[in-house]
CSV table of C-alpha atoms in Angstrom, one decimal:
chain,number,residue,atom,x,y,z
A,1,MET,CA,-74.4,-55.7,18.0
A,2,LYS,CA,-74.2,-59.5,18.0
A,3,LYS,CA,-77.6,-59.7,19.6
A,4,ASN,CA,-79.1,-57.3,17.1
A,5,ILE,CA,-77.8,-59.5,14.2
A,6,ILE,CA,-79.2,-62.6,15.8
A,7,ALA,CA,-82.5,-60.9,16.4
A,8,MET,CA,-82.6,-59.7,12.8
A,9,ASN,CA,-81.7,-63.1,11.5
A,10,ALA,CA,-84.6,-64.6,13.6
A,11,SER,CA,-86.9,-62.1,11.9
A,12,ILE,CA,-85.4,-63.0,8.5
A,13,MET,CA,-85.7,-66.7,8.7
A,14,ILE,CA,-88.9,-67.3,10.7
A,15,GLY,CA,-90.7,-64.3,12.0
A,16,LEU,CA,-90.5,-64.7,15.7
A,17,GLY,CA,-93.4,-64.7,18.2
A,18,SER,CA,-92.8,-64.4,21.8
A,19,ILE,CA,-89.1,-64.6,22.9
A,20,LEU,CA,-90.1,-67.1,25.6
A,21,ALA,CA,-91.8,-69.5,23.3
A,22,ALA,CA,-90.7,-73.1,23.4
A,23,PRO,CA,-87.8,-74.0,21.1
A,24,SER,CA,-89.9,-76.8,19.5
A,25,VAL,CA,-91.9,-74.1,17.7
A,26,TYR,CA,-88.8,-73.3,15.6
A,27,ALA,CA,-87.6,-76.8,15.0
A,28,GLU,CA,-89.6,-76.9,11.7
A,29,SER,CA,-87.9,-73.8,10.4
A,30,ILE,CA,-84.4,-75.3,11.0
A,31,SER,CA,-85.6,-78.5,9.3
A,32,ASP,CA,-86.8,-76.4,6.3
A,33,LEU,CA,-83.4,-74.7,6.1
A,34,GLU,CA,-81.6,-78.1,6.2
A,35,LYS,CA,-83.9,-79.3,3.4
A,36,GLN,CA,-83.0,-76.2,1.4
A,37,LYS,CA,-79.3,-76.8,2.0
A,38,GLU,CA,-79.7,-80.4,0.9
A,39,SER,CA,-81.6,-79.3,-2.2
A,40,ILE,CA,-78.8,-76.8,-3.1
A,41,GLN,CA,-76.2,-79.4,-2.6
A,42,GLU,CA,-78.0,-81.8,-4.9
A,43,LYS,CA,-78.3,-79.0,-7.5
A,44,ARG,CA,-74.6,-78.2,-7.1
A,45,SER,CA,-73.8,-81.8,-7.7
A,46,GLY,CA,-76.0,-81.7,-10.8
A,47,VAL,CA,-74.4,-78.5,-12.1
A,48,GLU,CA,-70.9,-80.0,-11.5
A,49,SER,CA,-72.0,-83.1,-13.5
A,50,ASN,CA,-73.2,-80.8,-16.3
A,51,ILE,CA,-69.9,-78.9,-16.2
A,52,SER,CA,-68.0,-82.2,-16.5
A,53,GLU,CA,-70.2,-83.3,-19.5
A,54,THR,CA,-69.8,-79.9,-21.1
A,55,GLU,CA,-66.0,-80.1,-20.7
A,56,LYS,CA,-66.0,-83.5,-22.3
A,57,LYS,CA,-68.0,-82.1,-25.2
A,58,ILE,CA,-65.5,-79.2,-25.5
A,59,ASP,CA,-62.6,-81.6,-25.5
A,60,SER,CA,-64.3,-83.8,-28.1
A,61,LEU,CA,-65.0,-80.8,-30.3
A,62,GLN,CA,-61.4,-79.6,-30.0
A,63,ASP,CA,-60.1,-83.0,-30.9
A,64,LYS,CA,-62.3,-83.0,-34.0
A,65,GLN,CA,-61.2,-79.5,-34.8
A,66,MET,CA,-57.5,-80.5,-34.5
A,67,THR,CA,-58.2,-83.6,-36.7
A,68,ALA,CA,-60.0,-81.4,-39.3
A,69,GLU,CA,-57.2,-78.9,-39.2
A,70,ASP,CA,-54.6,-81.7,-39.7
A,71,GLN,CA,-56.7,-82.9,-42.6
A,72,ILE,CA,-56.8,-79.4,-44.0
A,73,ALA,CA,-53.0,-79.2,-43.7
A,74,ALA,CA,-52.7,-82.5,-45.6
A,75,ILE,CA,-55.1,-81.3,-48.3
A,76,GLU,CA,-53.3,-78.0,-48.6
A,77,ALA,CA,-50.0,-80.0,-49.1
A,78,LYS,CA,-51.8,-82.1,-51.8
A,79,ILE,CA,-53.1,-79.0,-53.5
A,80,ALA,CA,-49.5,-77.6,-53.5
A,81,GLU,CA,-48.2,-80.8,-54.9
A,82,SER,CA,-50.9,-80.8,-57.6
A,83,ALA,CA,-50.0,-77.2,-58.4
A,84,LYS,CA,-46.4,-78.2,-58.9
A,85,LYS,CA,-47.5,-81.1,-61.1
A,86,ILE,CA,-49.7,-78.7,-63.1
A,87,ASP,CA,-46.8,-76.3,-63.4
A,88,ALA,CA,-44.6,-79.2,-64.6
A,89,LYS,CA,-47.3,-80.2,-67.2
A,90,ASN,CA,-47.6,-76.6,-68.3
A,91,ALA,CA,-43.8,-76.5,-68.8
A,92,GLU,CA,-44.0,-79.8,-70.8
A,93,ILE,CA,-46.8,-78.4,-72.9
A,94,THR,CA,-44.8,-75.3,-73.5
A,95,GLN,CA,-41.8,-77.3,-74.5
A,96,THR,CA,-43.9,-79.6,-76.7
A,97,LYS,CA,-45.4,-76.6,-78.4
A,98,LYS,CA,-41.8,-75.3,-79.0
A,99,GLU,CA,-41.0,-78.7,-80.4
A,100,ILE,CA,-44.0,-78.4,-82.7
A,101,GLU,CA,-42.8,-75.0,-83.9
A,102,ALA,CA,-39.4,-76.5,-84.6
A,103,LEU,CA,-41.0,-79.5,-86.3
A,104,LYS,CA,-43.0,-77.1,-88.4
A,105,GLU,CA,-39.7,-75.8,-89.7
A,106,GLU,CA,-38.5,-79.3,-90.4
A,107,ILE,CA,-41.7,-80.1,-92.1
A,108,LYS,CA,-41.3,-77.0,-94.2
A,109,VAL,CA,-37.9,-78.2,-95.3
A,110,LEU,CA,-39.2,-81.7,-96.0
A,111,LYS,CA,-42.1,-80.3,-97.9
A,112,GLU,CA,-39.6,-78.2,-100.1
A,113,ARG,CA,-37.5,-81.3,-100.6
A,114,ILE,CA,-40.5,-83.4,-101.5
A,115,ALA,CA,-41.7,-80.7,-103.9
A,116,LYS,CA,-38.3,-80.6,-105.6
A,117,ARG,CA,-38.3,-84.4,-105.9
A,118,ASN,CA,-41.8,-84.3,-107.3
A,119,GLU,CA,-40.5,-81.9,-110.0
A,120,VAL,CA,-37.6,-84.2,-110.8
A,121,LEU,CA,-39.9,-87.2,-110.9
A,122,LYS,CA,-42.4,-85.3,-113.1
A,123,GLU,CA,-39.6,-84.4,-115.6
A,124,ARG,CA,-38.4,-88.1,-115.5
A,125,ALA,CA,-42.0,-89.3,-116.0
A,126,LEU,CA,-42.5,-86.9,-118.9
A,127,SER,CA,-39.2,-88.0,-120.5
A,128,PHE,CA,-40.3,-91.6,-120.1
A,129,GLN,CA,-43.7,-90.8,-121.7
A,130,GLU,CA,-42.1,-89.0,-124.7
A,131,THR,CA,-39.4,-91.7,-125.3
A,132,GLY,CA,-41.4,-94.7,-124.5
A,133,GLY,CA,-39.9,-95.3,-121.1
A,134,ASP,CA,-37.5,-98.3,-120.9
A,135,VAL,CA,-36.8,-98.0,-124.7
A,136,ASN,CA,-34.4,-95.1,-123.8
A,137,TYR,CA,-32.3,-97.5,-121.9
A,138,LEU,CA,-32.2,-99.8,-125.0
A,139,GLU,CA,-31.3,-96.9,-127.2
A,140,VAL,CA,-28.5,-96.0,-124.9
A,141,LEU,CA,-27.2,-99.6,-124.9
A,142,PHE,CA,-27.6,-100.1,-128.7
A,143,GLY,CA,-25.9,-96.9,-129.4
A,144,SER,CA,-22.6,-98.0,-128.0
A,145,SER,CA,-19.6,-98.0,-130.4
A,146,SER,CA,-17.6,-100.8,-128.8
A,147,PHE,CA,-17.9,-103.4,-126.1
A,148,GLY,CA,-16.2,-101.2,-123.6
A,149,ASP,CA,-18.6,-98.5,-124.5
A,150,LEU,CA,-21.4,-100.9,-124.0
A,151,VAL,CA,-20.1,-101.9,-120.6
A,152,ASP,CA,-19.9,-98.2,-119.6
A,153,ARG,CA,-23.3,-97.5,-120.9
A,154,VAL,CA,-24.8,-100.5,-119.0
A,155,GLY,CA,-23.2,-99.2,-115.8
A,156,ALA,CA,-24.5,-95.8,-116.4
A,157,VAL,CA,-28.0,-97.1,-117.1
A,158,ALA,CA,-27.9,-99.2,-113.9
A,159,THR,CA,-26.7,-96.1,-111.9
A,160,ILE,CA,-29.5,-94.0,-113.3
A,161,ALA,CA,-32.1,-96.7,-112.5
A,162,GLU,CA,-30.7,-97.1,-109.0
A,163,ALA,CA,-30.8,-93.3,-108.5
A,164,ASP,CA,-34.4,-93.3,-109.6
A,165,ARG,CA,-35.2,-96.0,-107.1
A,166,ASP,CA,-33.3,-94.2,-104.3
A,167,ILE,CA,-35.2,-91.0,-105.0
A,168,LEU,CA,-38.5,-92.8,-104.8
A,169,LYS,CA,-37.4,-94.6,-101.6
A,170,GLN,CA,-36.2,-91.5,-99.9
A,171,HIS,CA,-39.3,-89.7,-101.0
A,172,GLU,CA,-41.4,-92.4,-99.3
A,173,LEU,CA,-39.2,-92.3,-96.2
A,174,ASP,CA,-39.5,-88.5,-95.9
A,175,LYS,CA,-43.3,-88.7,-96.2
A,176,LYS,CA,-43.5,-91.4,-93.6
A,177,ASP,CA,-41.1,-89.6,-91.3
A,178,LEU,CA,-43.2,-86.4,-91.6
A,179,GLU,CA,-46.4,-88.3,-90.8
A,180,GLU,CA,-44.8,-90.1,-87.8
A,181,LYS,CA,-43.3,-86.9,-86.4
A,182,GLN,CA,-46.6,-85.0,-86.8
A,183,LYS,CA,-48.5,-87.9,-85.2
A,184,ALA,CA,-46.1,-88.3,-82.3
A,185,VAL,CA,-46.0,-84.6,-81.4
A,186,GLU,CA,-49.8,-84.3,-81.7
A,187,THR,CA,-50.2,-87.5,-79.5
A,188,LYS,CA,-47.8,-86.1,-76.9
A,189,LEU,CA,-49.6,-82.7,-76.8
A,190,ALA,CA,-53.0,-84.4,-76.5
A,191,SER,CA,-51.6,-86.6,-73.7
A,192,LEU,CA,-50.2,-83.6,-71.9
A,193,GLU,CA,-53.5,-81.7,-72.2
A,194,VAL,CA,-55.4,-84.8,-70.8
A,195,ALA,CA,-52.9,-85.1,-67.9
A,196,LYS,CA,-53.2,-81.4,-67.2
A,197,ALA,CA,-57.0,-81.6,-67.3
A,198,GLU,CA,-56.9,-84.6,-64.8
A,199,LEU,CA,-54.6,-82.7,-62.5
A,200,LEU,CA,-56.9,-79.6,-62.6
A,201,GLU,CA,-59.9,-81.9,-61.8
A,202,ILE,CA,-57.9,-83.4,-58.9
A,203,GLN,CA,-57.0,-80.0,-57.7
A,204,LYS,CA,-60.6,-78.8,-58.0
A,205,GLN,CA,-61.7,-81.8,-55.8
A,206,GLN,CA,-59.0,-81.1,-53.3
A,207,LYS,CA,-60.1,-77.4,-53.1
A,208,GLN,CA,-63.7,-78.6,-52.6
A,209,GLN,CA,-62.5,-80.9,-49.8
A,210,LYS,CA,-60.6,-78.0,-48.2
A,211,GLN,CA,-63.7,-75.8,-48.4
A,212,GLU,CA,-65.7,-78.6,-46.7
A,213,LYS,CA,-63.1,-79.0,-44.0
A,214,ASP,CA,-62.9,-75.2,-43.5
A,215,ALA,CA,-66.7,-75.2,-43.1
A,216,LEU,CA,-66.4,-78.1,-40.6
A,217,VAL,CA,-63.7,-76.3,-38.6
A,218,LYS,CA,-65.9,-73.1,-38.5
A,219,LYS,CA,-68.9,-75.1,-37.3
A,220,LEU,CA,-66.8,-76.9,-34.7
A,221,LYS,CA,-65.4,-73.6,-33.5
A,222,GLN,CA,-68.9,-72.2,-33.2
A,223,GLN,CA,-70.1,-75.3,-31.2
A,224,THR,CA,-67.0,-75.0,-29.0
A,225,GLU,CA,-67.7,-71.4,-28.3
A,226,LYS,CA,-71.3,-72.2,-27.5
A,227,HIS,CA,-70.3,-74.9,-25.0
A,228,GLU,CA,-67.6,-72.7,-23.5
A,229,HIS,CA,-70.3,-70.0,-23.0
A,230,GLU,CA,-72.5,-72.7,-21.5
A,231,LYS,CA,-69.7,-73.8,-19.2
A,232,MET,CA,-69.1,-70.3,-18.1
A,233,GLY,CA,-72.8,-70.0,-17.3
A,234,LEU,CA,-72.8,-73.3,-15.4
A,235,GLU,CA,-69.7,-72.2,-13.4
A,236,GLU,CA,-71.5,-69.0,-12.6
A,237,GLU,CA,-74.5,-71.1,-11.4
A,238,LYS,CA,-72.2,-73.3,-9.4
A,239,ALA,CA,-70.6,-70.3,-7.7
A,240,ASN,CA,-74.1,-68.9,-6.9
A,241,LEU,CA,-75.3,-72.2,-5.5
A,242,ALA,CA,-72.1,-72.4,-3.4
A,243,ALA,CA,-72.8,-68.9,-2.1
A,244,GLN,CA,-76.4,-69.7,-1.4
A,245,GLU,CA,-75.4,-72.9,0.5
A,246,LYS,CA,-73.0,-70.8,2.5
A,247,ALA,CA,-75.8,-68.3,3.3
A,248,ILE,CA,-78.1,-71.1,4.3
A,249,LYS,CA,-75.4,-72.6,6.6
A,250,SER,CA,-74.9,-69.2,8.1
A,251,ALA,CA,-78.6,-68.9,8.7
A,252,ILE,CA,-78.8,-72.4,10.3
A,253,SER,CA,-75.8,-71.5,12.6
A,254,LEU,CA,-77.4,-68.2,13.6
A,255,GLU,CA,-80.7,-69.9,14.1
A,256,HIS,CA,-79.1,-72.5,16.4
A,257,GLN,CA,-77.4,-69.7,18.3
A,258,ARG,CA,-80.7,-67.8,18.5
A,259,LEU,CA,-82.5,-70.8,19.8
A,260,ALA,CA,-79.7,-71.4,22.4
A,261,GLU,CA,-80.1,-67.8,23.6
A,262,LEU,CA,-83.9,-68.2,23.6
A,263,GLU,CA,-83.6,-71.4,25.7
A,264,ALA,CA,-81.1,-69.6,28.1
A,265,ALA,CA,-83.5,-66.6,28.3
A,266,ARG,CA,-86.4,-68.9,29.0
A,267,LYS,CA,-84.6,-70.7,31.8
A,268,LYS,CA,-83.4,-67.5,33.2
A,269,ALA,CA,-86.9,-66.0,33.1
A,270,ALA,CA,-88.3,-69.2,34.7
A,271,ALA,CA,-85.7,-69.1,37.5
A,272,GLU,CA,-86.4,-65.4,38.1
A,273,ALA,CA,-90.1,-66.1,38.2
A,274,LYS,CA,-89.6,-68.9,40.7
A,275,LYS,CA,-87.4,-66.8,42.8
A,276,ARG,CA,-89.9,-64.0,42.9
A,277,ALA,CA,-92.7,-66.4,43.8
A,278,GLU,CA,-90.7,-67.8,46.7
A,279,GLN,CA,-89.9,-64.3,47.9
A,280,GLU,CA,-93.5,-63.2,47.7
A,281,ALA,CA,-94.6,-66.4,49.5
A,282,ALA,CA,-92.1,-65.7,52.3
A,283,GLN,CA,-93.2,-62.1,52.6
A,284,ALA,CA,-96.9,-63.2,52.6
A,285,ALA,CA,-96.3,-65.7,55.4
A,286,ALA,CA,-94.2,-63.3,57.5
A,287,GLN,CA,-96.4,-60.2,57.2
A,288,ALA,CA,-99.7,-59.7,58.8
A,289,ALA,CA,-103.0,-59.3,57.0
A,290,SER,CA,-103.0,-55.6,57.7
A,291,GLN,CA,-100.1,-55.2,55.2
A,292,ALA,CA,-102.3,-56.4,52.2
A,293,ALA,CA,-103.4,-52.9,51.2
A,294,SER,CA,-99.8,-51.6,51.3
A,295,GLN,CA,-98.7,-54.5,49.2
A,296,ALA,CA,-101.4,-53.8,46.7
A,297,SER,CA,-100.3,-50.2,46.5
A,298,GLU,CA,-96.7,-51.2,45.9
A,299,SER,CA,-97.8,-53.7,43.2
A,300,LYS,CA,-99.6,-50.9,41.3
A,301,LYS,CA,-96.6,-48.7,41.5
A,302,GLN,CA,-94.4,-51.4,40.1
A,303,SER,CA,-96.9,-52.1,37.3
A,304,THR,CA,-96.9,-48.4,36.3
A,305,SER,CA,-93.1,-48.3,36.3
A,306,SER,CA,-93.0,-51.4,34.1
A,307,GLY,CA,-95.4,-49.9,31.6
A,308,TYR,CA,-93.4,-46.8,31.3
A,309,SER,CA,-90.3,-48.8,30.7
A,310,ALA,CA,-92.0,-50.9,28.0
A,311,LYS,CA,-93.2,-47.7,26.3
A,312,SER,CA,-89.8,-46.3,26.4
A,313,ASN,CA,-88.3,-49.4,24.9
A,314,SER,CA,-91.0,-49.6,22.3
A,315,ALA,CA,-90.3,-46.0,21.3
A,316,ALA,CA,-86.6,-46.6,21.1
A,317,SER,CA,-87.0,-49.8,19.1
A,318,SER,CA,-89.4,-48.1,16.6
A,319,SER,CA,-87.1,-45.2,15.8
A,320,PRO,CA,-86.5,-45.1,12.1
A,321,ALA,CA,-83.2,-45.4,10.3
A,322,SER,CA,-81.9,-42.2,8.9
A,323,SER,CA,-80.1,-43.3,5.8
A,324,ASN,CA,-81.8,-42.1,2.6
A,325,VAL,CA,-85.3,-43.0,3.8
A,326,SER,CA,-86.9,-40.0,2.0
A,327,GLN,CA,-85.5,-41.3,-1.4
A,328,ALA,CA,-86.2,-45.0,-0.8
A,329,PRO,CA,-89.7,-46.5,-1.6
A,330,ALA,CA,-92.0,-47.1,1.4
A,331,VAL,CA,-91.7,-50.7,2.8
A,332,SER,CA,-94.9,-52.5,1.8
A,333,SER,CA,-96.7,-55.0,4.0
A,334,GLY,CA,-96.6,-57.9,1.5
A,335,THR,CA,-94.0,-60.6,1.2
A,336,PHE,CA,-91.8,-58.5,-1.0
A,337,THR,CA,-91.4,-54.7,-1.2
A,338,ARG,CA,-90.4,-52.6,-4.1
A,339,PRO,CA,-86.6,-52.5,-4.5
A,340,SER,CA,-86.3,-49.0,-5.7
A,341,ALA,CA,-88.1,-45.8,-6.7
A,342,GLY,CA,-88.7,-45.1,-10.5
A,343,TYR,CA,-90.9,-46.4,-13.3
A,344,VAL,CA,-90.9,-49.9,-14.9
A,345,SER,CA,-89.1,-49.3,-18.2
A,346,SER,CA,-89.0,-52.9,-19.3
A,347,THR,CA,-91.1,-55.9,-18.2
A,348,MET,CA,-90.3,-59.6,-18.1
A,349,GLY,CA,-90.5,-61.6,-21.3
A,350,GLU,CA,-89.0,-61.7,-24.8
A,351,ARG,CA,-86.6,-58.9,-25.6
A,352,TRP,CA,-84.1,-58.7,-28.5
A,353,ASN,CA,-84.7,-62.4,-29.3
A,354,LYS,CA,-83.7,-63.3,-25.7
A,355,GLN,CA,-85.6,-64.0,-22.6
A,356,HIS,CA,-85.6,-60.9,-20.2
A,357,ALA,CA,-85.8,-62.7,-16.9
A,358,GLY,CA,-86.8,-59.7,-14.8
A,359,ILE,CA,-87.9,-56.1,-14.9
A,360,ASP,CA,-86.1,-52.8,-15.3
A,361,ILE,CA,-86.8,-49.9,-13.0
A,362,ALA,CA,-85.4,-46.6,-14.3
A,363,ALA,CA,-84.9,-43.3,-12.4
A,364,SER,CA,-82.4,-40.4,-12.5
A,365,GLY,CA,-80.2,-39.0,-9.8
A,366,THR,CA,-78.9,-40.9,-6.8
A,367,VAL,CA,-81.5,-43.7,-6.3
A,368,PRO,CA,-81.1,-46.1,-3.3
A,369,ILE,CA,-81.7,-49.8,-3.9
A,370,VAL,CA,-83.2,-51.8,-1.0
A,371,ALA,CA,-83.6,-55.4,-0.2
A,372,ALA,CA,-87.1,-56.7,-1.3
A,373,ALA,CA,-87.3,-59.0,1.7
A,374,ASP,CA,-85.4,-60.2,4.8
A,375,GLY,CA,-82.5,-62.4,3.7
A,376,VAL,CA,-78.8,-63.2,3.6
A,377,VAL,CA,-76.5,-61.8,0.8
A,378,SER,CA,-75.3,-64.8,-1.0
A,379,ARG,CA,-73.2,-63.0,-3.6
A,380,SER,CA,-71.9,-59.4,-4.1
A,381,TYR,CA,-69.5,-58.9,-7.0
A,382,PHE,CA,-68.9,-57.4,-10.4
A,383,SER,CA,-70.2,-59.4,-13.4
A,384,SER,CA,-69.4,-58.6,-17.1
A,385,SER,CA,-73.1,-58.8,-17.9
A,386,TYR,CA,-74.8,-57.8,-14.6
A,387,GLY,CA,-72.2,-55.2,-13.7
A,388,ASN,CA,-72.2,-54.5,-9.9
A,389,VAL,CA,-74.7,-57.1,-8.7
A,390,ILE,CA,-76.1,-58.5,-5.4
A,391,PHE,CA,-77.8,-61.8,-4.9
A,392,VAL,CA,-79.9,-62.2,-1.7
A,393,THR,CA,-81.2,-65.6,-0.5
A,394,HIS,CA,-84.5,-65.6,1.4
A,395,SER,CA,-86.3,-68.3,3.3
A,396,ILE,CA,-90.0,-67.4,3.6
A,397,GLY,CA,-92.6,-69.9,4.9
A,398,GLY,CA,-90.2,-72.8,4.1
A,399,GLN,CA,-89.7,-71.7,0.5
A,400,GLN,CA,-86.4,-70.5,-0.7
A,401,TRP,CA,-86.3,-67.4,-2.9
A,402,THR,CA,-83.5,-65.5,-4.6
A,403,THR,CA,-83.6,-61.8,-5.6
A,404,VAL,CA,-81.1,-60.2,-8.0
A,405,TYR,CA,-80.2,-56.5,-8.1
A,406,ALA,CA,-78.0,-55.7,-11.2
A,407,HIS,CA,-76.2,-52.7,-12.9
A,408,LEU,CA,-75.6,-50.9,-9.5
A,409,SER,CA,-73.2,-48.0,-9.4
A,410,SER,CA,-72.1,-49.2,-6.0
A,411,ARG,CA,-72.7,-52.1,-3.6
A,412,GLN,CA,-73.3,-51.5,0.1
A,413,ALA,CA,-73.8,-55.1,1.2
A,414,SER,CA,-71.1,-57.8,1.2
A,415,GLU,CA,-71.5,-61.6,0.9
A,416,GLY,CA,-72.8,-63.2,4.1
A,417,ALA,CA,-74.4,-60.0,5.3
A,418,VAL,CA,-77.9,-60.3,6.9
A,419,VAL,CA,-80.2,-57.7,5.5
A,420,ALA,CA,-83.7,-56.7,6.5
A,421,LYS,CA,-86.7,-55.9,4.2
A,422,GLY,CA,-86.3,-52.3,3.0
A,423,GLN,CA,-82.6,-52.0,4.0
A,424,GLN,CA,-80.5,-50.1,1.5
A,425,ILE,CA,-77.9,-52.4,-0.2
A,426,GLY,CA,-76.7,-50.2,-3.1
A,427,ILE,CA,-77.2,-47.3,-5.5
A,428,MET,CA,-78.8,-47.5,-8.9
A,429,GLY,CA,-76.3,-47.3,-11.8
A,430,ASN,CA,-75.4,-48.2,-15.4
A,431,THR,CA,-72.6,-50.9,-15.0
A,432,GLY,CA,-72.1,-54.1,-17.0
A,433,HIS,CA,-74.2,-54.7,-20.2
A,434,SER,CA,-76.5,-51.8,-19.6
A,435,TYR,CA,-77.9,-48.9,-21.6
A,436,GLY,CA,-78.9,-46.0,-19.3
A,437,GLN,CA,-79.2,-45.9,-15.5
A,438,HIS,CA,-81.7,-48.4,-14.2
A,439,LEU,CA,-82.1,-51.4,-11.8
A,440,HIS,CA,-82.5,-54.8,-13.4
A,441,PHE,CA,-84.4,-56.8,-10.7
A,442,GLU,CA,-85.0,-60.6,-10.9
A,443,LEU,CA,-87.1,-62.8,-8.6
A,444,HIS,CA,-86.5,-66.5,-8.5
A,445,LYS,CA,-88.7,-69.1,-6.7
A,446,GLY,CA,-85.7,-71.2,-5.6
A,447,PRO,CA,-82.0,-70.8,-6.4
A,448,TRP,CA,-80.7,-68.8,-9.4
A,449,ASN,CA,-79.5,-70.9,-12.3
A,450,TYR,CA,-77.9,-70.3,-15.7
A,451,SER,CA,-81.1,-71.0,-17.6
A,452,LYS,CA,-83.1,-68.9,-15.1
A,453,SER,CA,-85.8,-71.5,-15.1
A,454,ASN,CA,-86.9,-70.5,-11.6
A,455,ALA,CA,-87.5,-66.8,-12.6
A,456,VAL,CA,-91.0,-65.5,-11.9
A,457,ASN,CA,-92.5,-62.1,-12.8
A,458,PRO,CA,-91.6,-59.6,-10.0
A,459,LEU,CA,-94.7,-57.5,-10.9
A,460,ASN,CA,-96.9,-60.3,-9.5
A,461,TYR,CA,-95.2,-60.0,-6.1
A,462,ILE,CA,-94.1,-56.4,-5.5
A,463,PRO,CA,-96.3,-53.2,-5.4
A,464,ASN,CA,-96.5,-51.4,-8.8
C-alpha cells in the first residue's frame, strides 16, 4: 500500500518517466515544491500581518465606540437634567400664573377701593366747586359761637383737611402698588418663559448631539462588523495556507522518499545487471562454441517468458476501479478533468452584486464528485458558506493550483490524502449557503485567498 501511495504521489507531483532514470532529473521538481512552500510561508506571514492590522482596527473602532457610548450616556444625563430643570420652570410658571390669578383678585379689590375713593373725591370736589372751596373752611371758623367753639372748629377743619390728604396719598400708593405688582409679576412670568425657552433650546441641542452620537455608534458598529468579517476571512485564508503548506511538505517528504527508493532500485538493478553479466561471461568462457545455439534458444525462451509477464502486469495495472465509474464523468486528457456530471447552471462572474468566483454544476440523484487533477487534499471540513468542502492542492509543471469542491452532501477524502485525477472524493449535495443540489467548483492559479484574487474561469480549463 505504501509503495502504491508513493507511486501515486510521484505521478501527482511530477509525472514520472522510467523508474531507473537518474535522480537529478527530479531535482527541479523538488526545488519547485520548495519554492511553492516558501511562497506559501510568505503569504501566510502577510495574512498574519493583515490579521494583526485588522485586529488593531477593530480595537480602535471598539475604543471609539466605547467613547461615543460614554458620551451618549453623559448627554443622556444632561438631557435628563435639562428635563428636570424644564419641569422646575414649568412648576414655577404654574405657580406664577397662580400668583397672577391671586393678584387679579387683589387688583379687583384695589380697583373697587380706588373707585370708591374716586366717588368720595368727586363728591368733595363738587362740594368745593359749589361752596367755593376753601371758603367753606372760613365759614366753619367764622360761624363759631365762642373761642372754645372756634378751637373745636379749627381742629375739625384740620382733621378734615388731613383726612383729605390721607385719602389722596393712599389713593396714589394703591395705584403705585397695583402698577408695581402687575409689572413684577409680568416680568417674572416673562423671565420664566425665557428661561424655559433657553432650556428647551439646550435640550434640543443635546438631543441633536445624541442623535449624532447614535449615528456615529451605528457607523462604528458597521465598520467593526465589516472588519470582523474581514478578519474571519483572513483567518480562513490563513488556515487554508497552513493546510496547503502542510500538503506541500507532505509532497516534498514523499518525493524524497520516492527518490530514495528510485535510487535504491537503480543501484539494485545495476548490481543485478553486473551480476548477470559476470555469470554470462563465466558461462561463455567455460562452455564450448558448440553450446552457442543452445544458449540462443534458451535466451529466446526467457524473452518470451518476460514478455508474457510484462503483459500480465500491464493488464493487472490497467484494471479499472469499480467505484461509481458509470456515474462519474470520463477522465479527460487535458490538465484538468471535469469534476462531476451535470450541466453548468451558473458561470463565473458577477452574481447578486457579488463576485461568483467559480462555476455551478447541477444534477439530480447521487452524483459523484471527482478530483479535477492529481493532488493532495489540503482541507476537508464543513464551512458555514461552502458547506461540506474539499480543497485540493496541485503542483503541475512547477505551478501551484488549488481546486475547491463545495456544498457536498458527504466528503470521501480527508486532509493530507493523496488523490489522483478522476478519483472520487465526495457526493454532490446542498449544504452550506446553497439553493438546490449542485457542485460549486473553483479553480485558483496559486493558493486560495479570502479575496479570491487567484481565481480563474474553470470553463477555460475543463471540458464543457
